[in-house]
Amino acid sequence: MRTSLILLACVGFAQSLVRVPLSHLPSVRSRLRAANQLDEFLREHQPDFFSRRYAHCYPAAQHYLHMGGRSKERLFNFMDAQFFGQISLGKPEQNFTVVFDTGSTDLWVPSSYCVSQACAMHNKFKAFESSTYAHDGRVFGIHYGSGHLLGVMAREELKVGSVTVQNQVFGEAVYEPGFAFVLAQFDGVLGLGFPQLAEELGSPVFDSMIAQGVLDEPIFSFYLRINGSGFGGELLFGGMDETRFVSPINWIPVTQKGYWQIRLDAVKVQGALSFCYRSTKGCQAIVDTGTSLIGGPARDVLLLQQFIGATPTAVGEYLIDCVRISSLPVVSFLINNVEYPLTGEQYIRRETLNNKEICFSGFQSIDIPSPAGPVWILGDVFLSQFYSIYDRGHNRVGLAHLSGRSQISV
């Protein structure tokens, strides 16, 4: 009898953990580069992706950063998104590939009524085929560097991994701007930020999961891998996978709800350079799965690029001689008194173009004014080296070093 109870308890626990496999595929930027169209695209659009994504961080007085009405300039950096997973909407299920993004909060997918070229290249939601669809009637608009994504709001049954969320608010995009969306390897976005960012589309998916009691704990966690195999790791709802990391977990309080924003004590470059250390507040950092790079204040990052010997390109990227990677300095992030070092092999991005390997710096300049101090963005270059945990129950982020098994998983 006791054995049966233990087995039942294990089954119940397994059901409360929702596993979503992730794929790692080339970003829009990489595909544009491979097609010899990146320079032309960036010259024409001159997008300031980071300031648009983090417009919510700017002082309220800078009202020109907001579109007014229900259209706000905030969403993920779609040019560099590279980790994707599957969800389904409706009954019968309609499948979509999405970016699971901690830097935004809304859920949207293309509508069957979309008139854009980009929609023709992706899966589209067909409301008339679903028995569980409920029309909302409201409209939404989200600004990108190349124009506005427009759509209508609805409610539907959503399936993520093994869990079903009832009556989930989502957006049906009827217009997707720009050529970049045509090349994107995702259909839409599922945001995992705090509900304070959800002015566009109502209750976020993770909040719905918590409210409907389908998870064991109000936690989700990411294991991200960049290894060239297409395997991108795993997103886990309802807890964490303790086989993926080694204890202890460094728990860092969220300093401002919206993004997963935390305090960053210092950024160090092998004892020769140090940023944030002059401020008693340190810096702020946004932990962001929807951005591939590590971003920092322009003056600091320029010094960092010069120190590692990176040279700028015409489109704002920084190149590194690939043969120098093994001799590059270690860049460390001090968070809650714990140091997280990155070697050159870890912060340099490699791409192959015309059978030639090209190496890019994984750092990018941004400037986001904040009353709490300078802001850095910890994107996938950082997050792929550690296990990250997002705890809404205690409003904190957990970071842990990967286990030996996880470092070689494919």
PDB file of N, CA, C and O in Angstrom, residues 51-75 141-144 148 196-197 199-200 256 259 368-369:
ATOM      1  N   SER A  51      16.561  50.053 -27.724  1.00  0.00           N
ATOM      2  CA  SER A  51      15.793  51.118 -27.086  1.00  0.00           C
ATOM      3  C   SER A  51      14.307  50.895 -27.272  1.00  0.00           C
ATOM      4  O   SER A  51      13.500  51.237 -26.418  1.00  0.00           O
ATOM      5  N   ARG A  52      13.908  50.289 -28.396  1.00  0.00           N
ATOM      6  CA  ARG A  52      12.493  49.988 -28.578  1.00  0.00           C
ATOM      7  C   ARG A  52      12.051  48.898 -27.608  1.00  0.00           C
ATOM      8  O   ARG A  52      10.987  48.962 -27.022  1.00  0.00           O
ATOM      9  N   ARG A  53      12.875  47.900 -27.459  1.00  0.00           N
ATOM     10  CA  ARG A  53      12.513  46.785 -26.586  1.00  0.00           C
ATOM     11  C   ARG A  53      12.381  47.234 -25.147  1.00  0.00           C
ATOM     12  O   ARG A  53      11.505  46.784 -24.413  1.00  0.00           O
ATOM     13  N   TYR A  54      13.246  48.142 -24.724  1.00  0.00           N
ATOM     14  CA  TYR A  54      13.278  48.524 -23.325  1.00  0.00           C
ATOM     15  C   TYR A  54      12.780  49.946 -23.101  1.00  0.00           C
ATOM     16  O   TYR A  54      13.174  50.605 -22.154  1.00  0.00           O
ATOM     17  N   ALA A  55      11.907  50.425 -23.995  1.00  0.00           N
ATOM     18  CA  ALA A  55      11.373  51.773 -23.847  1.00  0.00           C
ATOM     19  C   ALA A  55      10.697  51.957 -22.499  1.00  0.00           C
ATOM     20  O   ALA A  55      10.679  53.045 -21.945  1.00  0.00           O
ATOM     21  N   HIS A  56      10.154  50.885 -21.937  1.00  0.00           N
ATOM     22  CA  HIS A  56       9.458  50.957 -20.654  1.00  0.00           C
ATOM     23  C   HIS A  56      10.411  51.349 -19.525  1.00  0.00           C
ATOM     24  O   HIS A  56       9.975  51.800 -18.469  1.00  0.00           O
ATOM     25  N   CYS A  57      11.717  51.179 -19.735  1.00  0.00           N
ATOM     26  CA  CYS A  57      12.704  51.510 -18.707  1.00  0.00           C
ATOM     27  C   CYS A  57      12.988  53.007 -18.642  1.00  0.00           C
ATOM     28  O   CYS A  57      13.533  53.485 -17.655  1.00  0.00           O
ATOM     29  N   TYR A  58      12.653  53.730 -19.701  1.00  0.00           N
ATOM     30  CA  TYR A  58      13.004  55.138 -19.746  1.00  0.00           C
ATOM     31  C   TYR A  58      12.137  55.946 -18.785  1.00  0.00           C
ATOM     32  O   TYR A  58      11.021  55.550 -18.460  1.00  0.00           O
ATOM     33  N   PRO A  59      12.640  57.110 -18.330  1.00  0.00           N
ATOM     34  CA  PRO A  59      11.827  57.964 -17.455  1.00  0.00           C
ATOM     35  C   PRO A  59      10.506  58.319 -18.110  1.00  0.00           C
ATOM     36  O   PRO A  59      10.423  58.501 -19.316  1.00  0.00           O
ATOM     37  N   ALA A  60       9.475  58.444 -17.283  1.00  0.00           N
ATOM     38  CA  ALA A  60       8.126  58.699 -17.809  1.00  0.00           C
ATOM     39  C   ALA A  60       8.057  59.996 -18.594  1.00  0.00           C
ATOM     40  O   ALA A  60       7.243  60.153 -19.495  1.00  0.00           O
ATOM     41  N   ALA A  61       8.920  60.951 -18.262  1.00  0.00           N
ATOM     42  CA  ALA A  61       8.892  62.243 -18.954  1.00  0.00           C
ATOM     43  C   ALA A  61       9.207  62.110 -20.432  1.00  0.00           C
ATOM     44  O   ALA A  61       8.803  62.942 -21.236  1.00  0.00           O
ATOM     45  N   GLN A  62       9.906  61.046 -20.809  1.00  0.00           N
ATOM     46  CA  GLN A  62      10.253  60.857 -22.217  1.00  0.00           C
ATOM     47  C   GLN A  62       9.094  60.162 -22.936  1.00  0.00           C
ATOM     48  O   GLN A  62       9.224  59.072 -23.471  1.00  0.00           O
ATOM     49  N   HIS A  63       7.972  60.860 -22.949  1.00  0.00           N
ATOM     50  CA  HIS A  63       6.740  60.267 -23.455  1.00  0.00           C
ATOM     51  C   HIS A  63       6.796  59.963 -24.944  1.00  0.00           C
ATOM     52  O   HIS A  63       6.007  59.179 -25.450  1.00  0.00           O
ATOM     53  N   TYR A  64       7.750  60.579 -25.653  1.00  0.00           N
ATOM     54  CA  TYR A  64       7.816  60.346 -27.099  1.00  0.00           C
ATOM     55  C   TYR A  64       8.209  58.915 -27.425  1.00  0.00           C
ATOM     56  O   TYR A  64       8.089  58.483 -28.564  1.00  0.00           O
ATOM     57  N   LEU A  65       8.687  58.161 -26.439  1.00  0.00           N
ATOM     58  CA  LEU A  65       9.049  56.770 -26.698  1.00  0.00           C
ATOM     59  C   LEU A  65       7.827  55.867 -26.754  1.00  0.00           C
ATOM     60  O   LEU A  65       7.926  54.715 -27.132  1.00  0.00           O
ATOM     61  N   HIS A  66       6.676  56.379 -26.339  1.00  0.00           N
ATOM     62  CA  HIS A  66       5.458  55.582 -26.335  1.00  0.00           C
ATOM     63  C   HIS A  66       4.523  56.064 -27.433  1.00  0.00           C
ATOM     64  O   HIS A  66       4.451  57.238 -27.755  1.00  0.00           O
ATOM     65  N   MET A  67       3.815  55.120 -28.005  1.00  0.00           N
ATOM     66  CA  MET A  67       3.007  55.431 -29.171  1.00  0.00           C
ATOM     67  C   MET A  67       1.689  56.089 -28.829  1.00  0.00           C
ATOM     68  O   MET A  67       1.027  56.662 -29.659  1.00  0.00           O
ATOM     69  N   GLY A  68       1.239  55.985 -27.576  1.00  0.00           N
ATOM     70  CA  GLY A  68      -0.069  56.496 -27.220  1.00  0.00           C
ATOM     71  C   GLY A  68      -1.129  55.441 -27.466  1.00  0.00           C
ATOM     72  O   GLY A  68      -0.922  54.474 -28.196  1.00  0.00           O
ATOM     73  N   GLY A  69      -2.289  55.591 -26.841  1.00  0.00           N
ATOM     74  CA  GLY A  69      -3.352  54.594 -26.988  1.00  0.00           C
ATOM     75  C   GLY A  69      -2.881  53.241 -26.483  1.00  0.00           C
ATOM     76  O   GLY A  69      -2.269  53.121 -25.442  1.00  0.00           O
ATOM     77  N   ARG A  70      -3.140  52.188 -27.276  1.00  0.00           N
ATOM     78  CA  ARG A  70      -2.802  50.837 -26.847  1.00  0.00           C
ATOM     79  C   ARG A  70      -1.552  50.318 -27.555  1.00  0.00           C
ATOM     80  O   ARG A  70      -1.294  49.125 -27.562  1.00  0.00           O
ATOM     81  N   SER A  71      -0.795  51.201 -28.186  1.00  0.00           N
ATOM     82  CA  SER A  71       0.394  50.759 -28.907  1.00  0.00           C
ATOM     83  C   SER A  71       1.642  51.241 -28.189  1.00  0.00           C
ATOM     84  O   SER A  71       1.891  52.436 -28.097  1.00  0.00           O
ATOM     85  N   LYS A  72       2.423  50.338 -27.649  1.00  0.00           N
ATOM     86  CA  LYS A  72       3.628  50.680 -26.901  1.00  0.00           C
ATOM     87  C   LYS A  72       4.852  50.069 -27.577  1.00  0.00           C
ATOM     88  O   LYS A  72       4.781  48.983 -28.138  1.00  0.00           O
ATOM     89  N   GLU A  73       5.977  50.780 -27.502  1.00  0.00           N
ATOM     90  CA  GLU A  73       7.204  50.296 -28.130  1.00  0.00           C
ATOM     91  C   GLU A  73       7.929  49.361 -27.178  1.00  0.00           C
ATOM     92  O   GLU A  73       8.873  49.746 -26.504  1.00  0.00           O
ATOM     93  N   ARG A  74       7.468  48.147 -27.071  1.00  0.00           N
ATOM     94  CA  ARG A  74       8.220  47.170 -26.296  1.00  0.00           C
ATOM     95  C   ARG A  74       7.900  45.777 -26.815  1.00  0.00           C
ATOM     96  O   ARG A  74       6.766  45.384 -26.939  1.00  0.00           O
ATOM     97  N   LEU A  75       8.910  45.058 -27.150  1.00  0.00           N
ATOM     98  CA  LEU A  75       8.810  43.627 -27.459  1.00  0.00           C
ATOM     99  C   LEU A  75      10.203  43.110 -27.722  1.00  0.00           C
ATOM    100  O   LEU A  75      11.174  43.847 -27.619  1.00  0.00           O
ATOM    101  N   GLY A 141      -1.761  47.068 -31.073  1.00  0.00           N
ATOM    102  CA  GLY A 141      -0.697  47.435 -31.984  1.00  0.00           C
ATOM    103  C   GLY A 141       0.621  47.467 -31.241  1.00  0.00           C
ATOM    104  O   GLY A 141       0.708  47.994 -30.133  1.00  0.00           O
ATOM    105  N   ILE A 142       1.654  46.878 -31.820  1.00  0.00           N
ATOM    106  CA  ILE A 142       2.976  46.855 -31.202  1.00  0.00           C
ATOM    107  C   ILE A 142       3.975  47.378 -32.226  1.00  0.00           C
ATOM    108  O   ILE A 142       3.988  46.929 -33.375  1.00  0.00           O
ATOM    109  N   HIS A 143       4.819  48.322 -31.801  1.00  0.00           N
ATOM    110  CA  HIS A 143       5.737  48.975 -32.739  1.00  0.00           C
ATOM    111  C   HIS A 143       7.059  48.232 -32.833  1.00  0.00           C
ATOM    112  O   HIS A 143       7.645  47.848 -31.824  1.00  0.00           O
ATOM    113  N   TYR A 144       7.521  48.031 -34.073  1.00  0.00           N
ATOM    114  CA  TYR A 144       8.836  47.474 -34.348  1.00  0.00           C
ATOM    115  C   TYR A 144       9.652  48.501 -35.122  1.00  0.00           C
ATOM    116  O   TYR A 144       9.118  49.506 -35.587  1.00  0.00           O
ATOM    117  N   HIS A 148       4.456  48.738 -37.653  1.00  0.00           N
ATOM    118  CA  HIS A 148       3.564  48.292 -36.597  1.00  0.00           C
ATOM    119  C   HIS A 148       3.021  46.892 -36.869  1.00  0.00           C
ATOM    120  O   HIS A 148       2.576  46.592 -37.977  1.00  0.00           O
ATOM    121  N   GLN A 196       2.847  43.522 -15.208  1.00  0.00           N
ATOM    122  CA  GLN A 196       2.928  44.974 -15.379  1.00  0.00           C
ATOM    123  C   GLN A 196       3.225  45.369 -16.819  1.00  0.00           C
ATOM    124  O   GLN A 196       2.941  46.494 -17.220  1.00  0.00           O
ATOM    125  N   LEU A 197       3.795  44.457 -17.611  1.00  0.00           N
ATOM    126  CA  LEU A 197       4.079  44.748 -19.019  1.00  0.00           C
ATOM    127  C   LEU A 197       2.930  44.366 -19.939  1.00  0.00           C
ATOM    128  O   LEU A 197       3.014  44.568 -21.139  1.00  0.00           O
ATOM    129  N   GLU A 199       0.011  45.414 -20.833  1.00  0.00           N
ATOM    130  CA  GLU A 199      -1.036  46.372 -21.167  1.00  0.00           C
ATOM    131  C   GLU A 199      -1.662  46.077 -22.518  1.00  0.00           C
ATOM    132  O   GLU A 199      -2.782  46.495 -22.799  1.00  0.00           O
ATOM    133  N   GLU A 200      -0.946  45.366 -23.378  1.00  0.00           N
ATOM    134  CA  GLU A 200      -1.467  45.104 -24.712  1.00  0.00           C
ATOM    135  C   GLU A 200      -2.589  44.071 -24.706  1.00  0.00           C
ATOM    136  O   GLU A 200      -3.665  44.285 -25.227  1.00  0.00           O
ATOM    137  N   GLN A 256      12.700  45.569  -9.861  1.00  0.00           N
ATOM    138  CA  GLN A 256      11.565  46.294 -10.441  1.00  0.00           C
ATOM    139  C   GLN A 256      10.739  45.329 -11.265  1.00  0.00           C
ATOM    140  O   GLN A 256      11.235  44.733 -12.217  1.00  0.00           O
ATOM    141  N   TYR A 259      10.104  43.685 -16.355  1.00  0.00           N
ATOM    142  CA  TYR A 259      11.108  42.734 -16.805  1.00  0.00           C
ATOM    143  C   TYR A 259      11.629  41.971 -15.590  1.00  0.00           C
ATOM    144  O   TYR A 259      11.395  42.356 -14.447  1.00  0.00           O
ATOM    145  N   ILE A 368      20.326  52.851 -21.619  1.00  0.00           N
ATOM    146  CA  ILE A 368      18.984  52.904 -21.041  1.00  0.00           C
ATOM    147  C   ILE A 368      19.058  53.666 -19.726  1.00  0.00           C
ATOM    148  O   ILE A 368      19.552  53.146 -18.727  1.00  0.00           O
ATOM    149  N   PRO A 369      18.621  54.929 -19.707  1.00  0.00           N
ATOM    150  CA  PRO A 369      18.628  55.680 -18.451  1.00  0.00           C
ATOM    151  C   PRO A 369      17.738  55.004 -17.424  1.00  0.00           C
ATOM    152  O   PRO A 369      16.648  54.517 -17.741  1.00  0.00           O
TER     153      PRO A 369
END
